[in-house]
Tab-separated table of N, CA and C and ligand atoms in Angstrom:
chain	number	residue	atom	x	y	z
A	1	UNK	N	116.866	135.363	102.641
A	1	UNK	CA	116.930	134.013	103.205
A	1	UNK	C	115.710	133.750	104.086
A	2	UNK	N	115.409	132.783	104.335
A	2	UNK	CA	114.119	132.295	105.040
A	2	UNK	C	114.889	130.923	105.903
A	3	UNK	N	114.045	131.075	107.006
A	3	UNK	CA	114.740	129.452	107.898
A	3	UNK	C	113.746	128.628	107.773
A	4	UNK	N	114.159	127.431	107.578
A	4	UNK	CA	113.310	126.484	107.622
A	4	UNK	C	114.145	125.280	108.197
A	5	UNK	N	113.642	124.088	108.212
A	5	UNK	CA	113.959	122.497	108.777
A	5	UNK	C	114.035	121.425	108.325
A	6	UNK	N	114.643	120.458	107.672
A	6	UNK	CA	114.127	119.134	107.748
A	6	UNK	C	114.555	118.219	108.727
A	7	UNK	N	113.515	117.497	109.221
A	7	UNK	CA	113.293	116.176	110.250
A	7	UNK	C	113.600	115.076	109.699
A	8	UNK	N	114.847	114.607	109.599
A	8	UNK	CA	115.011	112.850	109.526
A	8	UNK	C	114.550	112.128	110.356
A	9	UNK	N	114.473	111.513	109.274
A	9	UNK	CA	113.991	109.962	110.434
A	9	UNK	C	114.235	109.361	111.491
A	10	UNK	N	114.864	109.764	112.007
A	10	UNK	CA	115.965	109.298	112.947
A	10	UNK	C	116.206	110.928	114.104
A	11	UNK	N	115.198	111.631	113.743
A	11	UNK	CA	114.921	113.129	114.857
A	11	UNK	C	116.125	113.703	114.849
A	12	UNK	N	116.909	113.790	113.202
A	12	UNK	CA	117.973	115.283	113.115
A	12	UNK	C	117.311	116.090	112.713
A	13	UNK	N	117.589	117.238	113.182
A	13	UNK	CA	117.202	118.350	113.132
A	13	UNK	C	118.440	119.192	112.007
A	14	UNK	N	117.664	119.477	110.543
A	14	UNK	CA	118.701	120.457	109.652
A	14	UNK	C	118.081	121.399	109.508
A	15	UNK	N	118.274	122.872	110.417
A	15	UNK	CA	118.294	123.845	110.060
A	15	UNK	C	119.036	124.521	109.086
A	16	UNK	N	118.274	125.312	107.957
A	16	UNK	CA	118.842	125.380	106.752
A	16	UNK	C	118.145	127.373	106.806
A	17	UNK	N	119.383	127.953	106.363
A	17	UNK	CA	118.609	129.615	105.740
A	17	UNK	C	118.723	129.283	103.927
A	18	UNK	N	117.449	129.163	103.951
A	18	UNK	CA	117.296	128.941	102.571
A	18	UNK	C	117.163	129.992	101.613
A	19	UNK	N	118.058	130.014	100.457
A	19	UNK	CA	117.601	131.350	99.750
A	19	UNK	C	115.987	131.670	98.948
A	20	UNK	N	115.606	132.641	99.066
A	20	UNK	CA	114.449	132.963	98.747
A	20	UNK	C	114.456	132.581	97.456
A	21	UNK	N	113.604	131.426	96.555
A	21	UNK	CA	113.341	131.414	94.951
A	21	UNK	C	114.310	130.036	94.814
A	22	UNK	N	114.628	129.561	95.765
A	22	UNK	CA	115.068	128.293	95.307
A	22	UNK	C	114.240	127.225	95.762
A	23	UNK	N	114.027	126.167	95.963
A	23	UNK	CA	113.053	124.879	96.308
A	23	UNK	C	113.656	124.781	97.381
A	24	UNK	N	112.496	124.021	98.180
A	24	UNK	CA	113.497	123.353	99.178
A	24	UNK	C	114.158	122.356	99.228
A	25	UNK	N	113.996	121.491	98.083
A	25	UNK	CA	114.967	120.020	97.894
A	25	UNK	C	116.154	120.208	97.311
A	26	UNK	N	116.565	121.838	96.623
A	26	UNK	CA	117.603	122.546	96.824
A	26	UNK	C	118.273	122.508	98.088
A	27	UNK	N	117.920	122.811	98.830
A	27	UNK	CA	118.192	122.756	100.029
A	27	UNK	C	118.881	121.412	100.950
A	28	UNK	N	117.972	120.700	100.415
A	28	UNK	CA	118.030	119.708	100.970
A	28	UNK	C	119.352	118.940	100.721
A	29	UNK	N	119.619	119.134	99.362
A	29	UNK	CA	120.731	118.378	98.740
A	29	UNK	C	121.995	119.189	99.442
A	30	UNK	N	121.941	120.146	99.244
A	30	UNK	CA	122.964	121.250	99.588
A	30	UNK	C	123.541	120.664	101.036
A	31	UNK	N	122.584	120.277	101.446
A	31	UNK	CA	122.313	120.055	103.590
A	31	UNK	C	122.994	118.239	103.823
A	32	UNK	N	122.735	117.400	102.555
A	32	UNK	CA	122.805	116.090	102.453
A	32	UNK	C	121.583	115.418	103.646
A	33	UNK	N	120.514	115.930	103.740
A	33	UNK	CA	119.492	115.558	104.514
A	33	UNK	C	119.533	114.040	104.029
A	34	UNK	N	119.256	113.228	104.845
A	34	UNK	CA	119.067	111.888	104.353
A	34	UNK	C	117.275	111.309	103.803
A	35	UNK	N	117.551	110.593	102.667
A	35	UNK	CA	115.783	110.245	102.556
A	35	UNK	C	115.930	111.471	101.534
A	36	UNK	N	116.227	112.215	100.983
A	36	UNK	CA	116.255	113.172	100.421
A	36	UNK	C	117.262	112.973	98.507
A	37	UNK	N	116.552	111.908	97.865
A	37	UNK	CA	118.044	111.686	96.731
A	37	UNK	C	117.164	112.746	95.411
A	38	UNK	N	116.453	113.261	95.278
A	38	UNK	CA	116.024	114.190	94.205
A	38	UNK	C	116.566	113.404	92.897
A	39	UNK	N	116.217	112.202	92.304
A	39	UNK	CA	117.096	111.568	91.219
A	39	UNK	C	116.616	112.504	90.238
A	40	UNK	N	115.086	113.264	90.233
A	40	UNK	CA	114.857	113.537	88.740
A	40	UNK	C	115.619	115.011	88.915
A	41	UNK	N	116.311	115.059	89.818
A	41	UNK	CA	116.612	116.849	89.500
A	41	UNK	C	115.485	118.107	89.670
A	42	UNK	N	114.370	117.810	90.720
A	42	UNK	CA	113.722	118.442	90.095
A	42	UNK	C	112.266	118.773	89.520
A	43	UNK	N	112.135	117.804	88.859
A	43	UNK	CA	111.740	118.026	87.318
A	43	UNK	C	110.134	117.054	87.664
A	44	UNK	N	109.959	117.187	88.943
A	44	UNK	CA	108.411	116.421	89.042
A	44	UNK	C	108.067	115.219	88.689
A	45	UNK	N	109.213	114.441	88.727
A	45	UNK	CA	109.476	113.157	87.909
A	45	UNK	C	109.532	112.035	88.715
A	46	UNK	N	109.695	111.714	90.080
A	46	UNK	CA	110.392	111.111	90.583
A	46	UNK	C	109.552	110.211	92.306
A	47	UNK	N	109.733	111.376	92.645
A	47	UNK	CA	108.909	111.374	94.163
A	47	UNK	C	109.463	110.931	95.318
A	48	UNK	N	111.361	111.088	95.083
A	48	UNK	CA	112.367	110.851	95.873
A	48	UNK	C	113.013	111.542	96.595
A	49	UNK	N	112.103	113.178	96.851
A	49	UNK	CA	111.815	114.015	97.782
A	49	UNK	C	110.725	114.469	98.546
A	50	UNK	N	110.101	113.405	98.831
A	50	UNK	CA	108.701	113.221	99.556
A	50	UNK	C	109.359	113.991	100.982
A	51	UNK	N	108.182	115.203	101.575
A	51	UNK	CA	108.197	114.933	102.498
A	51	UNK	C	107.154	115.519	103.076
A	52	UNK	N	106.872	115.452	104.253
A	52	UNK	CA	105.683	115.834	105.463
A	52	UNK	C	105.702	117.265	105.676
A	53	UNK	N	104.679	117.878	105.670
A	53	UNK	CA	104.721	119.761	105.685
A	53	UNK	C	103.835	119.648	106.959
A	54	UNK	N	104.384	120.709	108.143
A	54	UNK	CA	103.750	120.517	109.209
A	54	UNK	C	102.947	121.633	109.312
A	55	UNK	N	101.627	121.986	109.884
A	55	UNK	CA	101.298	122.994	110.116
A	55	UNK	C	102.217	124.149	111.073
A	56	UNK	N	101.761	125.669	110.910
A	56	UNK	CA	100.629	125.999	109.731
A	56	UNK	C	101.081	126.094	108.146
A	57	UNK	N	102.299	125.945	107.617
A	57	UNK	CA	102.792	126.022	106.887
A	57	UNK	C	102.119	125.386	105.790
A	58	UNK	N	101.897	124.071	105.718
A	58	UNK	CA	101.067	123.325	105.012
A	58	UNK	C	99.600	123.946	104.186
A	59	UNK	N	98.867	125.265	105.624
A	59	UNK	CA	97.800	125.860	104.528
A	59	UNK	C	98.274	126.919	103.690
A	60	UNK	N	99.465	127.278	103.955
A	60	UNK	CA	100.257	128.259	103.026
A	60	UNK	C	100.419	127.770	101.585
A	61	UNK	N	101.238	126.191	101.351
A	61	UNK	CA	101.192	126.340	100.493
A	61	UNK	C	100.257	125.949	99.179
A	62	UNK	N	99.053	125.645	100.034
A	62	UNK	CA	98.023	125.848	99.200
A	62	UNK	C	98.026	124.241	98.358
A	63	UNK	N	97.033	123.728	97.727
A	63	UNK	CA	97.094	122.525	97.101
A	63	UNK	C	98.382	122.402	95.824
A	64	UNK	N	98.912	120.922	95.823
A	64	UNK	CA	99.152	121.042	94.634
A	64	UNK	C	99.401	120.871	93.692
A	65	UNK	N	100.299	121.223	92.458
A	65	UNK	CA	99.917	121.050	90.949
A	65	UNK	C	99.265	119.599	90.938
A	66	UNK	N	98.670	119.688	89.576
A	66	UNK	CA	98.437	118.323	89.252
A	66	UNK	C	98.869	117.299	89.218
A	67	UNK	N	100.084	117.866	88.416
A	67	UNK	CA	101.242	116.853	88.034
A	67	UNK	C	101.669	116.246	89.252
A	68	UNK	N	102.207	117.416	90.419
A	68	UNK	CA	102.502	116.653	92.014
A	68	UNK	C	102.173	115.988	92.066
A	69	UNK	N	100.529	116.054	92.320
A	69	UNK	CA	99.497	115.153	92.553
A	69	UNK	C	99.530	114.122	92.164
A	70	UNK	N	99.872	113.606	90.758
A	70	UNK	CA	99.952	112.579	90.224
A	70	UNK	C	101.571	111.779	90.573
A	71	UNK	N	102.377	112.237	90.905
A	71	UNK	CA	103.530	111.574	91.147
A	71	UNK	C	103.613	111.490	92.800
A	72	UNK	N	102.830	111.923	93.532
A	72	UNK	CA	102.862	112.044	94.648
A	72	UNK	C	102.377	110.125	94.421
A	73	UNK	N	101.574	109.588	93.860
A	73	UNK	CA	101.105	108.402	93.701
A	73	UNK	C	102.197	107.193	93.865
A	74	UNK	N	103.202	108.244	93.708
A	74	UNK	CA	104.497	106.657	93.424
A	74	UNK	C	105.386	106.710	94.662
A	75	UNK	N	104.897	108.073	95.959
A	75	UNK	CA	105.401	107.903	97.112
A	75	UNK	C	105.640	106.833	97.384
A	76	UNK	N	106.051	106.762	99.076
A	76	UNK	CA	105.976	105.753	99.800
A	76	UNK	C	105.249	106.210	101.110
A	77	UNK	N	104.036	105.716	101.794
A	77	UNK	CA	103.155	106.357	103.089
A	77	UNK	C	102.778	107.814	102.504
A	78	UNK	N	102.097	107.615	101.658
A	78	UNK	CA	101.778	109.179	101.576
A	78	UNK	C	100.625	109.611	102.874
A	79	UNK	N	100.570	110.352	102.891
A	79	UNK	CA	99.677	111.295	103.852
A	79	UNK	C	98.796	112.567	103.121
A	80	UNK	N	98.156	112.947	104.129
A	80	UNK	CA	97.180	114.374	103.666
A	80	UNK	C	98.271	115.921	103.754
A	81	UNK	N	99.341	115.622	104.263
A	81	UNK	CA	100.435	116.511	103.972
A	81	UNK	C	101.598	116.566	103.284
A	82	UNK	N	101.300	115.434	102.782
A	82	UNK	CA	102.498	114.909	102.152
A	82	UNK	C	102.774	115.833	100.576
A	83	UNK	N	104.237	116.634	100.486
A	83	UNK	CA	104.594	117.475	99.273
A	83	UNK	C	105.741	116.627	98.808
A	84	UNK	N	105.660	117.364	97.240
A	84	UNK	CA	107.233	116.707	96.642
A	84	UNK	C	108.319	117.894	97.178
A	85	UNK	N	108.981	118.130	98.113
A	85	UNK	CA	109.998	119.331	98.573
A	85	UNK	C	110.275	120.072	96.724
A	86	UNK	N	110.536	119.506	95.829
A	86	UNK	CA	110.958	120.075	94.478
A	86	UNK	C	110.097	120.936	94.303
A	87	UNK	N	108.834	120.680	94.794
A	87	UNK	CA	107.859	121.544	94.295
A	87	UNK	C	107.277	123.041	95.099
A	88	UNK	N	108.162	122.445	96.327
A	88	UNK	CA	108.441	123.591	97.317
A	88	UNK	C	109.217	125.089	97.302
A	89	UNK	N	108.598	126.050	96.564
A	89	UNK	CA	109.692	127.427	96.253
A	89	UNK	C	109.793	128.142	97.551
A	90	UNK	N	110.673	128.308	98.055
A	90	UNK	CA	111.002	128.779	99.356
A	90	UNK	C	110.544	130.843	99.056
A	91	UNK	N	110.047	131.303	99.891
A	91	UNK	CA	109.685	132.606	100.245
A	91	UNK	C	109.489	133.081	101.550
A	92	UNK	N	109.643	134.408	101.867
A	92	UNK	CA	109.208	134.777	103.140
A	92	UNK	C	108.936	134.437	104.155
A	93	UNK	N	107.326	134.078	103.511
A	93	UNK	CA	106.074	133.507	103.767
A	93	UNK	C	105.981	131.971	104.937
A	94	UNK	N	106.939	131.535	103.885
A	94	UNK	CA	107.433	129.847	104.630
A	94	UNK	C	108.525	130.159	105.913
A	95	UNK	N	108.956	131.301	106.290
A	95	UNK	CA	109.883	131.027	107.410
A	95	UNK	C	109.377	130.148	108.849
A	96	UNK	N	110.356	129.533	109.131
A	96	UNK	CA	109.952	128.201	110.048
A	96	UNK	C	108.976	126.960	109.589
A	97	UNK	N	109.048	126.768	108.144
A	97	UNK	CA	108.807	125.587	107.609
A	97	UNK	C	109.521	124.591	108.292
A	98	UNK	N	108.826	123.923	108.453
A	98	UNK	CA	109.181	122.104	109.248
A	98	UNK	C	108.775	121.198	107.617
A	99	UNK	N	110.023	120.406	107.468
A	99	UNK	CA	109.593	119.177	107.135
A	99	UNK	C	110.290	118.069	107.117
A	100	UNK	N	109.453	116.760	107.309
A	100	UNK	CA	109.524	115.356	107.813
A	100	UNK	C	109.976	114.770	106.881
A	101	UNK	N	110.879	114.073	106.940
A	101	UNK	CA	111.515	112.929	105.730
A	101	UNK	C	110.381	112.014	105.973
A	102	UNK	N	109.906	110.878	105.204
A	102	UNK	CA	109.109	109.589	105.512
A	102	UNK	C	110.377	108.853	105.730
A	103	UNK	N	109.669	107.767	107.196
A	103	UNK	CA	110.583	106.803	107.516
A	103	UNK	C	110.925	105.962	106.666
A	104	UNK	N	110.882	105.321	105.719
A	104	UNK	CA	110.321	104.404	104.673
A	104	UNK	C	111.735	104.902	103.729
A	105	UNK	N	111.952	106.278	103.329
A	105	UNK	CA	112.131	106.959	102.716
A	105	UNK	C	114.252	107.163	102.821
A	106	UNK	N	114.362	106.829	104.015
A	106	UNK	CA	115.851	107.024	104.276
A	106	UNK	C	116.462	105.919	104.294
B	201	FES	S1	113.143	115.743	92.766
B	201	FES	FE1	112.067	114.315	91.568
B	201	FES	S2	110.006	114.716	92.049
B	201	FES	FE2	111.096	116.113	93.289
């Protein structure tokens, strides 16, 4: 398990022990984080798990995929930190991951 966070909009705090090898929008759903509806399941489709990666965590996980990249386009306020959580595989590595729902978004 690894701990991590998500920040609603509205400054709740969901501490979550996330299992290692699952996403974090796994998580998220599991948690009912708000701003958080994952419609595509998943599947990089969607961009209805946008959220804000705070440092230092953010240089961890490194740029990403393309595809993200390209659906990250249909956000809402994207930012220079801005991830799809789906695309987020929870490890170790990430313990005390923070991330921000977009206000926009809940
Ligand atoms: S759940 Fe649809 S893009 Fe992440």
């Amino acid at each position: 398990m690894t701990s991590i966070a998500f920040i609603a909009p509205d400054g709740t705090r969901y501490d979550i022990d996330a299992p290692n090898g699952s996403s974090a929008m796994e998580n998220a759903i599991r948690r009912d984080v708000p701003g958080i509806d994952a419609d595509c399941g998943g599947a990089c489709a969607c961009a209805t798990c946008h959220v804000y990666v705070d440092e230092p965590h953010l240089a961890l996980l490194g740029k990403p995929e393309a595809m993200e990249e390209d659906m990250l386009d249909f956000a809402l306020d994207v930012r220079p930190q801005s991830r799809l959580s789906c695309q987020i595989r929870i490890r170790p590595e990430l313990e005390g991951l923070v991330l921000r729902v977009p206000d926009r978004q809940a």
